[in-house]
Short mmCIF file of C-alpha atoms and ligand atoms in Angstrom, two decimals:
data_model
loop_
_atom_site.label_atom_id
_atom_site.label_comp_id
_atom_site.label_asym_id
_atom_site.label_seq_id
_atom_site.Cartn_x
_atom_site.Cartn_y
_atom_site.Cartn_z
CA MET R 1 165.20 139.20 81.18
CA THR R 2 162.04 138.71 79.17
CA ALA R 3 160.44 135.79 77.40
CA GLU R 4 161.76 137.49 74.18
CA SER R 5 165.30 136.85 75.21
CA THR R 6 164.87 133.35 76.63
CA PRO R 7 166.22 131.14 73.86
CA GLY R 8 163.36 129.86 71.75
CA LEU R 9 160.53 131.19 73.80
CA GLY R 10 159.99 134.61 72.37
CA ALA R 11 157.33 135.61 69.73
CA ALA R 12 159.72 135.10 66.86
CA TYR R 13 158.29 131.69 65.84
CA ALA R 14 154.83 132.29 67.22
CA ALA R 15 153.01 132.49 63.92
CA THR R 16 154.68 129.46 62.49
CA ALA R 17 154.32 127.48 65.70
CA SER R 18 150.56 128.47 65.91
CA GLU R 19 149.94 127.09 62.36
CA ALA R 20 151.82 123.93 63.24
CA TYR R 21 149.83 123.26 66.41
CA ARG R 22 146.48 124.22 64.83
CA ALA R 23 147.16 121.60 62.01
CA ALA R 24 148.41 119.03 64.59
CA LEU R 25 145.36 119.49 66.82
CA ALA R 26 142.94 119.23 63.79
CA VAL R 27 144.66 115.74 62.97
CA ILE R 28 144.32 114.58 66.57
CA GLU R 29 140.76 115.87 66.72
CA SER R 30 139.76 113.68 63.74
CA VAL R 31 140.75 110.52 65.70
CA GLU R 32 140.16 111.22 69.41
CA PRO R 33 138.73 114.72 70.13
CA ARG R 34 139.00 114.35 73.86
CA ILE R 35 142.68 114.18 73.52
CA ALA R 36 142.75 117.34 71.35
CA ASP R 37 140.59 118.94 73.97
CA ALA R 38 142.79 118.00 76.92
CA THR R 39 145.82 119.15 75.00
CA ARG R 40 144.25 122.64 74.39
CA LYS R 41 143.16 122.77 78.04
CA GLU R 42 146.64 121.86 79.32
CA LEU R 43 148.11 124.85 77.51
CA ALA R 44 145.40 127.16 78.89
CA ASP R 45 146.03 125.77 82.47
CA GLN R 46 149.82 126.15 82.16
CA ARG R 47 149.34 129.75 80.86
CA ASP R 48 146.94 130.54 83.80
CA SER R 49 148.80 129.18 86.64
CA LEU R 50 151.64 130.59 88.81
CA LYS R 51 153.96 127.63 88.38
CA LEU R 52 156.51 127.50 91.18
CA ILE R 53 157.26 123.80 91.02
CA ALA R 54 160.99 123.68 91.21
CA SER R 55 161.45 120.68 88.90
CA GLU R 56 159.17 121.96 86.05
CA ASN R 57 159.81 124.43 83.25
CA TYR R 58 158.58 125.33 79.84
CA ALA R 59 160.33 123.94 76.84
CA SER R 60 160.48 126.02 73.55
CA PRO R 61 157.98 125.28 70.71
CA ALA R 62 161.07 124.02 68.66
CA VAL R 63 161.80 121.47 71.47
CA LEU R 64 158.23 120.46 71.73
CA LEU R 65 157.69 120.10 67.93
CA THR R 66 160.77 118.04 67.48
CA MET R 67 159.31 115.31 69.67
CA GLY R 68 156.31 114.80 67.41
CA THR R 69 157.88 113.08 64.55
CA TRP R 70 158.49 109.70 62.77
CA PHE R 71 161.70 109.25 64.89
CA SER R 72 159.28 107.89 67.29
CA ASP R 73 158.71 104.92 64.94
CA LYS R 74 162.28 103.72 64.78
CA TYR R 75 164.03 101.10 66.84
CA ALA R 76 167.72 101.93 67.26
CA GLU R 77 169.20 99.73 70.05
CA GLY R 78 172.95 100.13 70.36
CA THR R 79 175.09 103.17 69.94
CA VAL R 80 175.97 105.50 67.10
CA GLY R 81 177.34 103.52 64.16
CA HIS R 82 176.85 100.35 66.14
CA ARG R 83 173.19 99.31 66.07
CA PHE R 84 171.34 96.07 66.43
CA TYR R 85 168.78 97.33 63.89
CA ALA R 86 169.12 98.30 60.25
CA ALA R 87 168.54 101.65 58.73
CA CYS R 88 169.52 103.86 61.67
CA GLN R 89 171.59 106.47 59.73
CA ASN R 90 169.34 109.34 60.61
CA VAL R 91 169.07 108.26 64.34
CA ASP R 92 172.89 108.21 64.23
CA THR R 93 172.93 111.83 63.12
CA VAL R 94 170.48 112.74 65.83
CA GLU R 95 172.18 110.90 68.70
CA ALA R 96 175.74 112.13 67.60
CA LEU R 97 174.57 115.70 67.48
CA ALA R 98 172.84 115.59 70.89
CA ALA R 99 175.87 114.08 72.41
CA GLU R 100 178.17 116.57 70.79
CA HIS R 101 176.11 119.50 72.08
CA ALA R 102 176.15 117.92 75.58
CA ARG R 103 179.96 117.47 75.56
CA GLU R 104 180.55 121.10 74.34
CA LEU R 105 178.04 122.67 76.63
CA PHE R 106 179.19 120.88 79.81
CA GLY R 107 182.88 120.38 78.84
CA ALA R 108 182.66 116.60 79.31
CA PRO R 109 184.74 113.97 77.59
CA TYR R 110 181.77 111.80 76.96
CA ALA R 111 177.94 112.15 76.78
CA TYR R 112 175.21 109.46 76.66
CA VAL R 113 171.83 110.93 75.55
CA GLN R 114 169.62 107.80 75.68
CA PRO R 115 168.22 107.66 79.20
CA HIS R 116 164.42 108.07 79.13
CA SER R 117 164.39 109.91 82.40
CA GLY R 118 166.49 111.01 85.42
CA ILE R 119 165.76 107.72 87.28
CA ASP R 120 166.97 105.71 84.15
CA ALA R 121 170.12 107.83 83.93
CA ASN R 122 170.91 107.03 87.57
CA LEU R 123 170.33 103.36 87.09
CA VAL R 124 172.59 103.18 84.02
CA ALA R 125 175.27 105.17 85.93
CA TYR R 126 175.11 102.72 88.95
CA TRP R 127 175.31 99.70 86.69
CA ALA R 128 178.18 101.28 84.67
CA ILE R 129 180.05 101.78 87.97
CA LEU R 130 179.38 98.19 89.18
CA ALA R 131 180.37 96.83 85.73
CA THR R 132 183.58 98.78 85.70
CA ARG R 133 184.53 98.35 89.41
CA VAL R 134 183.13 94.94 90.34
CA GLU R 135 182.19 92.79 87.30
CA ALA R 136 185.38 93.56 85.16
CA PRO R 137 187.96 92.95 87.98
CA GLY R 138 185.74 89.90 89.12
CA LEU R 139 186.03 88.40 85.60
CA ALA R 140 189.79 89.15 85.43
CA GLU R 141 190.27 87.36 88.80
CA LEU R 142 188.48 84.35 87.48
CA GLY R 143 190.64 84.42 84.28
CA ALA R 144 187.49 84.80 82.04
CA LYS R 145 186.93 87.20 79.15
CA HIS R 146 183.10 87.22 79.12
CA ILE R 147 180.48 86.51 81.71
CA ASN R 148 178.97 83.85 79.45
CA ASP R 149 182.15 81.81 79.89
CA LEU R 150 181.69 81.52 83.75
CA SER R 151 180.57 78.41 85.38
CA GLU R 152 177.27 78.69 87.21
CA ALA R 153 178.90 78.72 90.58
CA ASP R 154 181.48 81.43 89.59
CA TRP R 155 178.52 83.54 88.04
CA GLU R 156 176.52 83.27 91.26
CA GLY R 157 179.55 84.34 93.18
CA LEU R 158 180.04 87.47 91.08
CA ARG R 159 176.25 88.15 91.26
CA ALA R 160 176.50 88.03 94.96
CA LYS R 161 179.40 90.49 94.91
CA LEU R 162 177.43 92.87 92.54
CA GLY R 163 174.64 92.81 95.01
CA ASN R 164 176.78 93.53 98.09
CA GLN R 165 178.08 97.00 97.39
CA ARG R 166 177.79 100.22 99.28
CA LEU R 167 176.36 103.59 98.35
CA MET R 168 176.19 106.88 100.22
CA GLY R 169 173.93 109.75 99.22
CA MET R 170 172.23 112.78 100.87
CA SER R 171 169.26 111.90 103.22
CA LEU R 172 165.81 112.43 101.81
CA ASP R 173 164.76 115.02 104.47
CA ALA R 174 168.11 117.02 103.83
CA GLY R 175 166.95 117.19 100.16
CA GLY R 176 168.38 114.10 98.58
CA HIS R 177 166.49 111.91 96.02
CA LEU R 178 164.79 108.51 96.22
CA THR R 179 167.22 107.15 93.56
CA HIS R 180 170.14 107.89 95.81
CA GLY R 181 169.72 104.51 97.75
CA PHE R 182 166.32 104.58 99.34
CA ARG R 183 164.40 101.47 99.92
CA PRO R 184 161.27 102.32 97.94
CA ASN R 185 163.50 102.82 94.87
CA ILE R 186 165.42 99.99 93.22
CA SER R 187 168.67 101.77 94.30
CA GLY R 188 167.87 101.01 97.92
CA LYS R 189 167.28 97.35 97.16
CA MET R 190 170.54 97.11 95.08
CA PHE R 191 172.81 98.69 97.60
CA HIS R 192 173.71 98.82 101.27
CA GLN R 193 172.93 102.45 101.88
CA ARG R 194 173.85 105.02 104.43
CA GLN R 195 173.15 108.83 104.25
CA TYR R 196 174.79 112.03 105.08
CA GLY R 197 172.60 114.86 106.26
CA THR R 198 172.95 118.57 106.89
CA ASN R 199 174.01 120.48 109.97
CA PRO R 200 171.01 120.52 112.27
CA GLU R 201 171.79 124.09 113.32
CA THR R 202 172.44 125.76 109.88
CA GLY R 203 170.79 123.35 107.41
CA PHE R 204 174.08 123.53 105.27
CA ILE R 205 176.11 120.43 104.32
CA ASP R 206 178.83 119.90 106.91
CA TYR R 207 181.75 118.57 104.89
CA ASP R 208 183.73 117.41 107.90
CA ALA R 209 180.70 115.35 108.98
CA VAL R 210 180.31 113.98 105.38
CA ALA R 211 184.00 113.08 105.42
CA ALA R 212 183.68 111.27 108.80
CA ALA R 213 180.69 109.30 107.63
CA VAL R 214 182.42 108.36 104.38
CA ARG R 215 185.54 107.16 106.18
CA GLU R 216 183.41 105.03 108.42
CA PHE R 217 181.16 103.50 105.78
CA LYS R 218 183.56 103.34 102.91
CA PRO R 219 181.07 103.32 100.13
CA LEU R 220 181.84 102.14 96.51
CA ILE R 221 179.89 105.11 95.35
CA LEU R 222 179.44 108.53 96.81
CA VAL R 223 176.49 110.53 95.41
CA ALA R 224 176.05 114.26 95.56
CA GLY R 225 173.13 116.10 94.18
CA TYR R 226 169.61 116.99 95.49
CA SER R 227 166.06 117.88 94.73
CA ALA R 228 165.35 120.12 97.67
CA TYR R 229 168.59 121.63 99.08
CA PRO R 230 168.52 125.43 98.61
CA ARG R 231 172.31 125.77 98.63
CA ARG R 232 175.43 125.30 96.42
CA VAL R 233 177.62 122.24 96.84
CA ASN R 234 181.38 122.23 96.70
CA PHE R 235 181.94 119.34 94.39
CA ALA R 236 185.82 119.67 94.58
CA LYS R 237 185.56 119.03 98.22
CA MET R 238 183.11 116.08 97.80
CA ARG R 239 185.59 114.55 95.33
CA GLU R 240 188.41 114.82 97.75
CA ILE R 241 186.26 112.96 100.34
CA ALA R 242 185.40 110.30 97.81
CA ASP R 243 189.03 109.86 96.86
CA GLU R 244 190.07 109.27 100.41
CA VAL R 245 188.26 105.87 100.42
CA GLY R 246 188.51 105.22 96.69
CA ALA R 247 184.82 105.84 96.05
CA THR R 248 183.53 106.63 92.63
CA PHE R 249 182.06 110.07 92.82
CA MET R 250 178.73 110.61 91.06
CA VAL R 251 176.74 113.81 90.84
CA ASP R 252 173.05 113.89 90.04
CA MET R 253 172.54 117.41 88.83
CA ALA R 254 168.95 116.76 87.68
CA HIS R 255 167.72 119.90 89.34
CA PHE R 256 170.47 122.41 88.68
CA ALA R 257 171.84 121.33 85.18
CA GLY R 258 170.59 124.65 83.88
CA LEU R 259 172.69 126.55 86.37
CA VAL R 260 175.78 124.51 85.29
CA ALA R 261 175.00 124.91 81.54
CA GLY R 262 174.43 128.68 82.08
CA LYS R 263 177.82 129.04 83.93
CA VAL R 264 176.16 130.25 87.21
CA PHE R 265 177.83 127.28 88.90
CA THR R 266 181.53 127.26 87.95
CA GLY R 267 184.83 126.10 89.50
CA ASP R 268 184.35 123.99 92.53
CA GLU R 269 180.54 124.31 92.03
CA ASP R 270 180.59 122.80 88.59
CA PRO R 271 180.27 119.03 89.10
CA VAL R 272 181.40 117.92 85.69
CA PRO R 273 185.15 118.33 86.09
CA HIS R 274 184.96 116.77 89.60
CA ALA R 275 182.66 113.82 89.18
CA HIS R 276 183.54 110.41 87.50
CA ILE R 277 179.96 110.41 86.33
CA THR R 278 177.40 113.25 86.23
CA THR R 279 173.67 112.42 85.53
CA THR R 280 170.82 114.78 84.87
CA THR R 281 167.31 115.20 83.64
CA THR R 282 166.76 117.37 80.67
CA HIS R 283 163.43 118.80 81.49
CA LYS R 284 164.02 120.75 84.71
CA SER R 285 166.20 123.92 84.78
CA LEU R 286 167.85 122.78 81.52
CA ARG R 287 164.53 123.55 79.73
CA GLY R 288 164.59 120.54 77.30
CA PRO R 289 162.34 117.64 76.61
CA ARG R 290 161.40 115.15 79.27
CA GLY R 291 164.44 112.84 79.56
CA GLY R 292 167.84 111.91 80.97
CA LEU R 293 171.52 112.50 80.17
CA ILE R 294 174.83 111.13 81.46
CA LEU R 295 178.32 112.72 81.28
CA ALA R 296 181.28 110.52 82.05
CA THR R 297 185.03 110.29 82.15
CA GLU R 298 186.80 108.02 79.56
CA GLU R 299 187.06 105.42 82.27
CA TYR R 300 183.42 104.96 82.65
CA ALA R 301 182.29 105.80 79.09
CA PRO R 302 182.47 102.25 77.73
CA ALA R 303 180.22 100.80 80.42
CA VAL R 304 177.84 103.78 80.18
CA ASP R 305 177.52 103.18 76.50
CA LYS R 306 175.99 99.78 77.20
CA GLY R 307 173.07 101.39 79.08
CA CYS R 308 170.84 100.00 76.30
CA PRO R 309 170.10 97.03 76.66
CA MET R 310 171.63 96.81 80.09
CA VAL R 311 169.04 98.90 81.72
CA LEU R 312 167.21 100.75 78.92
CA GLY R 313 164.80 99.77 76.23
CA GLY R 314 165.22 101.12 72.68
CA PRO R 315 166.25 104.78 72.68
CA LEU R 316 163.46 107.39 72.14
CA SER R 317 165.02 108.91 69.03
CA HIS R 318 162.42 111.61 68.80
CA VAL R 319 163.33 112.77 72.32
CA MET R 320 166.98 112.51 71.60
CA ALA R 321 166.41 114.84 68.62
CA ALA R 322 164.54 117.21 70.98
CA LYS R 323 167.49 116.99 73.41
CA ALA R 324 169.82 118.12 70.59
CA VAL R 325 167.53 121.16 69.93
CA ALA R 326 167.28 122.00 73.55
CA LEU R 327 171.11 121.74 74.01
CA ALA R 328 171.67 123.88 71.05
CA GLU R 329 169.48 126.55 72.59
CA ALA R 330 171.42 126.22 75.88
CA ARG R 331 174.63 126.78 74.06
CA GLN R 332 173.31 130.17 73.01
CA PRO R 333 174.71 133.21 74.96
CA SER R 334 171.33 134.15 76.03
CA PHE R 335 170.90 130.93 77.99
CA ARG R 336 173.44 132.31 80.47
CA GLU R 337 171.31 135.36 80.99
CA TYR R 338 168.37 133.06 81.63
CA ALA R 339 170.35 130.92 84.11
CA GLN R 340 171.62 134.01 85.94
CA ALA R 341 168.04 135.36 86.10
CA VAL R 342 166.81 131.99 87.53
CA ALA R 343 169.36 132.38 90.39
CA ASP R 344 168.60 136.21 90.88
CA ASN R 345 164.86 135.52 90.93
CA ALA R 346 165.25 132.66 93.53
CA GLN R 347 167.22 135.15 95.63
CA SER R 348 164.52 137.78 95.35
CA LEU R 349 161.92 135.28 96.33
CA ALA R 350 163.88 134.19 99.37
CA ASP R 351 164.55 137.86 100.34
CA GLY R 352 160.81 138.47 99.96
CA PHE R 353 160.07 135.67 102.37
CA VAL R 354 162.68 136.71 104.88
CA LYS R 355 161.59 140.30 105.04
CA ARG R 356 158.06 139.09 105.68
CA ASP R 357 159.27 136.91 108.58
CA ALA R 358 158.66 133.53 106.91
CA GLY R 359 161.08 130.80 108.00
CA LEU R 360 163.30 129.38 105.37
CA VAL R 361 165.46 126.24 105.61
CA THR R 362 169.11 127.48 105.68
CA GLY R 363 167.65 131.03 105.88
CA GLY R 364 167.87 131.62 102.11
CA THR R 365 169.03 130.30 98.81
CA ASP R 366 171.93 130.46 96.43
CA ASN R 367 170.55 128.28 93.66
CA HIS R 368 167.16 128.02 91.96
CA LEU R 369 164.93 126.87 94.83
CA VAL R 370 163.66 128.02 98.23
CA LEU R 371 162.37 125.82 100.96
CA LEU R 372 159.77 127.52 103.17
CA ASP R 373 159.24 126.06 106.66
CA VAL R 374 155.52 126.53 107.10
CA THR R 375 155.50 125.62 110.75
CA SER R 376 156.21 129.34 111.20
CA PHE R 377 152.51 129.69 110.03
CA GLY R 378 151.28 126.89 112.21
CA LEU R 379 150.58 124.70 109.12
CA THR R 380 151.63 121.39 107.62
CA GLY R 381 153.07 121.31 104.11
CA ARG R 382 149.87 119.50 102.95
CA GLN R 383 147.62 122.42 104.32
CA ALA R 384 149.84 125.07 102.87
CA GLU R 385 150.14 123.44 99.51
CA SER R 386 146.35 123.00 99.16
CA ALA R 387 145.61 126.66 100.29
CA LEU R 388 148.12 127.95 97.81
CA LEU R 389 146.58 125.85 95.00
CA ASP R 390 143.13 127.18 95.91
CA SER R 391 144.69 130.72 95.37
CA GLY R 392 146.17 129.81 91.96
CA ILE R 393 149.73 129.18 93.14
CA VAL R 394 151.16 125.84 92.08
CA THR R 395 153.90 124.46 94.43
CA ASN R 396 154.68 121.17 96.13
CA ARG R 397 154.97 120.13 99.67
CA ASN R 398 158.31 118.86 100.77
CA ALA R 399 159.94 117.47 103.86
CA ILE R 400 162.32 119.61 105.79
CA PRO R 401 165.29 118.38 107.86
CA ALA R 402 164.01 116.41 110.94
CA ASP R 403 160.43 117.01 109.77
CA PRO R 404 158.02 116.76 112.69
CA ASN R 405 155.11 115.88 110.13
CA GLY R 406 156.85 113.17 108.26
CA ALA R 407 157.32 112.61 104.53
CA TRP R 408 153.55 112.60 103.65
CA TYR R 409 152.13 115.67 105.42
CA THR R 410 155.63 117.45 105.63
CA SER R 411 156.27 120.86 107.07
CA GLY R 412 157.79 122.51 103.99
CA ILE R 413 156.77 124.08 100.61
CA ARG R 414 159.41 123.98 97.90
CA PHE R 415 159.54 126.85 95.43
CA GLY R 416 161.62 127.10 92.26
CA SER R 417 162.25 130.00 89.87
CA PRO R 418 163.07 128.22 86.55
CA ALA R 419 159.54 128.14 85.08
CA LEU R 420 158.37 131.62 85.77
CA THR R 421 161.74 132.98 84.74
CA SER R 422 161.21 131.31 81.29
CA ARG R 423 158.03 133.43 81.10
CA GLY R 424 160.04 136.55 81.69
CA PHE R 425 159.33 137.21 85.40
CA GLY R 426 161.93 139.47 87.03
CA ALA R 427 163.09 140.07 90.60
CA ASP R 428 160.22 142.42 91.43
CA ASP R 429 157.71 139.92 90.21
CA PHE R 430 159.21 137.25 92.47
CA ASP R 431 159.04 139.62 95.36
CA ARG R 432 155.42 140.08 94.61
CA VAL R 433 154.98 136.28 94.49
CA ALA R 434 156.52 136.03 97.99
CA GLU R 435 154.02 138.66 99.14
CA LEU R 436 151.10 136.73 97.70
CA VAL R 437 152.28 133.41 99.20
CA VAL R 438 152.65 135.00 102.64
CA GLU R 439 149.14 136.53 102.25
CA VAL R 440 147.65 133.13 101.53
CA LEU R 441 149.48 131.35 104.42
CA LYS R 442 148.68 134.10 107.00
CA ASN R 443 145.01 133.66 106.05
CA THR R 444 145.04 129.82 106.39
CA GLN R 445 144.14 128.12 109.67
CA PRO R 446 144.47 124.51 110.46
CA ALA R 447 141.05 122.86 110.84
CA ALA R 448 139.88 119.76 112.67
CA GLY R 449 138.50 116.71 111.04
CA PRO R 450 135.75 114.37 112.44
CA ASN R 451 138.37 112.65 114.66
CA GLY R 452 140.09 115.73 116.00
CA PRO R 453 143.04 117.76 114.76
CA SER R 454 143.90 117.12 111.11
CA LYS R 455 147.15 117.49 109.22
CA ALA R 456 145.30 117.92 105.95
CA LYS R 457 142.21 120.07 106.80
CA TYR R 458 142.32 123.95 106.73
CA THR R 459 140.24 126.95 106.27
CA LEU R 460 141.13 129.86 104.06
CA ALA R 461 139.83 133.37 105.17
CA GLU R 462 136.96 134.41 102.91
CA GLY R 463 138.03 136.41 99.85
CA THR R 464 141.73 135.42 100.07
CA ALA R 465 141.68 132.88 97.10
CA GLU R 466 139.80 135.38 94.94
CA ARG R 467 142.13 138.34 95.73
CA VAL R 468 145.30 136.33 95.26
CA HIS R 469 143.98 134.74 92.01
CA ALA R 470 143.44 138.29 90.61
CA ALA R 471 146.88 139.46 91.63
CA ALA R 472 148.51 136.40 90.15
CA ALA R 473 146.56 136.85 86.94
CA GLU R 474 148.03 140.39 86.62
CA LEU R 475 151.57 138.96 86.87
CA LEU R 476 150.68 136.20 84.40
CA ASP R 477 149.16 138.64 81.81
CA ALA R 478 152.21 140.81 82.03
CA ASN R 479 154.57 137.77 81.29
CA PRO R 480 152.66 135.53 78.80
CA LEU R 481 153.58 131.91 78.16
CA TYR R 482 154.41 131.33 74.51
CA PRO R 483 153.52 135.01 73.49
CA GLY R 484 151.69 135.14 70.26
CA LEU R 485 150.97 131.40 70.16
CA THR R 486 147.20 130.83 69.40
CA LEU R 487 145.51 127.63 68.85
C1 PLP U 501 163.90 114.77 89.24
C2 PLP U 501 165.06 114.03 89.75
C3 PLP U 501 165.28 112.66 89.35
C4 PLP U 501 164.30 111.84 88.56
O1 PLP U 501 164.01 112.31 87.32
P1 PLP U 501 162.83 111.61 86.42
O2 PLP U 501 163.06 112.19 85.07
O3 PLP U 501 161.55 112.03 87.07
O4 PLP U 501 163.07 110.19 86.46
C5 PLP U 501 166.39 112.11 89.78
N1 PLP U 501 167.33 112.77 90.55
C6 PLP U 501 167.08 113.94 91.02
C7 PLP U 501 168.04 114.62 91.98
C8 PLP U 501 165.93 114.65 90.65
O5 PLP U 501 165.69 115.86 91.17
#
């Protein structure tokens, strides 16, 4: 796997893309030079950092350039061929193509490409489920065709029902996401929520325990999917569990959509044939523009289609165009090589930690991410994250199951392989990354603050940051980001 064979990331378009960006930056420069400057610096910083943030990636110049057009200037509320605004024929072309690529790529009956982000996609999905399973039968029961025909008392009764439903998702410290029913997010205010966790001994999902919790709580919606669980999920089993209580089964594949698209996850591990609704971001392992996407069965399609204006503002047509380009890239055979390399590289990173005696949640990985338990180094996640950043290694701290340091300081560091794999990093490079991480953490000591022991302060042994920076630079130079692109 090299950057050359990552769809759209090789040097093939470098000369043309360089010209395009130079011209664009000159135009920006003439209006607000500080923005042109920050844009140049951002590329330099991305090129120079060992980016191991599991939710980030590098989109191709084709995807990025597609976002910078006049499609941004168009209002297009509604759906393809059915808009509340005039002159949407080209937006129709764009949205229809993006949806077609999504349906073909994931083998889904229906795709909705308007969500502006992953959170928006989940909100649209939740309201589509509520509309289908609570609002529509409620209307029928009252003998009404449209909500506007209801009396105020009947409408208030229906609103109370909509606000009185149950949702079950994976707990945050087991790797779930805020949008899966947690109080700081709107999903936690909309639903009565309960969580399923992981087995405290193994760290793996315990399907019998999930089934027992679901039988007891009887949620309207069962959510699977995660941001920090380093293992695969058996979606066929989860669907069976949902079916037992008549729950709608929703999968949020925001993190691992690239592994589904690239056919690393197939059969029981492919959520799309098992879920009623699958949501995702398009900018993580899928390597597209920043945005969201929903796949649904025919049953839920009509309600999802009303995402705008139900939840969303006018669609970002320029981003839908970029989604179409990214999905076209993901349909190329080489994307499967990329996705397999993402999984192989995560495996190599995990093996590299294990053989150097670093503790991993679940003892390893079989997806794109690795969760390092830094209590094995006597550190908090916050201390480890900062020491790694000082050494040029960009990660993020993350809670681990039953985290002794809570959700702010945490005890874990999350690593992901998608971004560096896009640059062409191979298994040996990821083993070297593990070596560098361990070197930094072994040389980091917790330090006290003015009021005694601190969960944030640390000292890094002299010379470590410089040494690791230099070693990281060697890896980065050997695997350049956007090879041949010059500004
Ligand atoms: C990243 C993520 C989201 C949110 O995506 P945004 O585009 O940042 O809104 C939702 N769900 C999961 C599981 C995620 O990992």
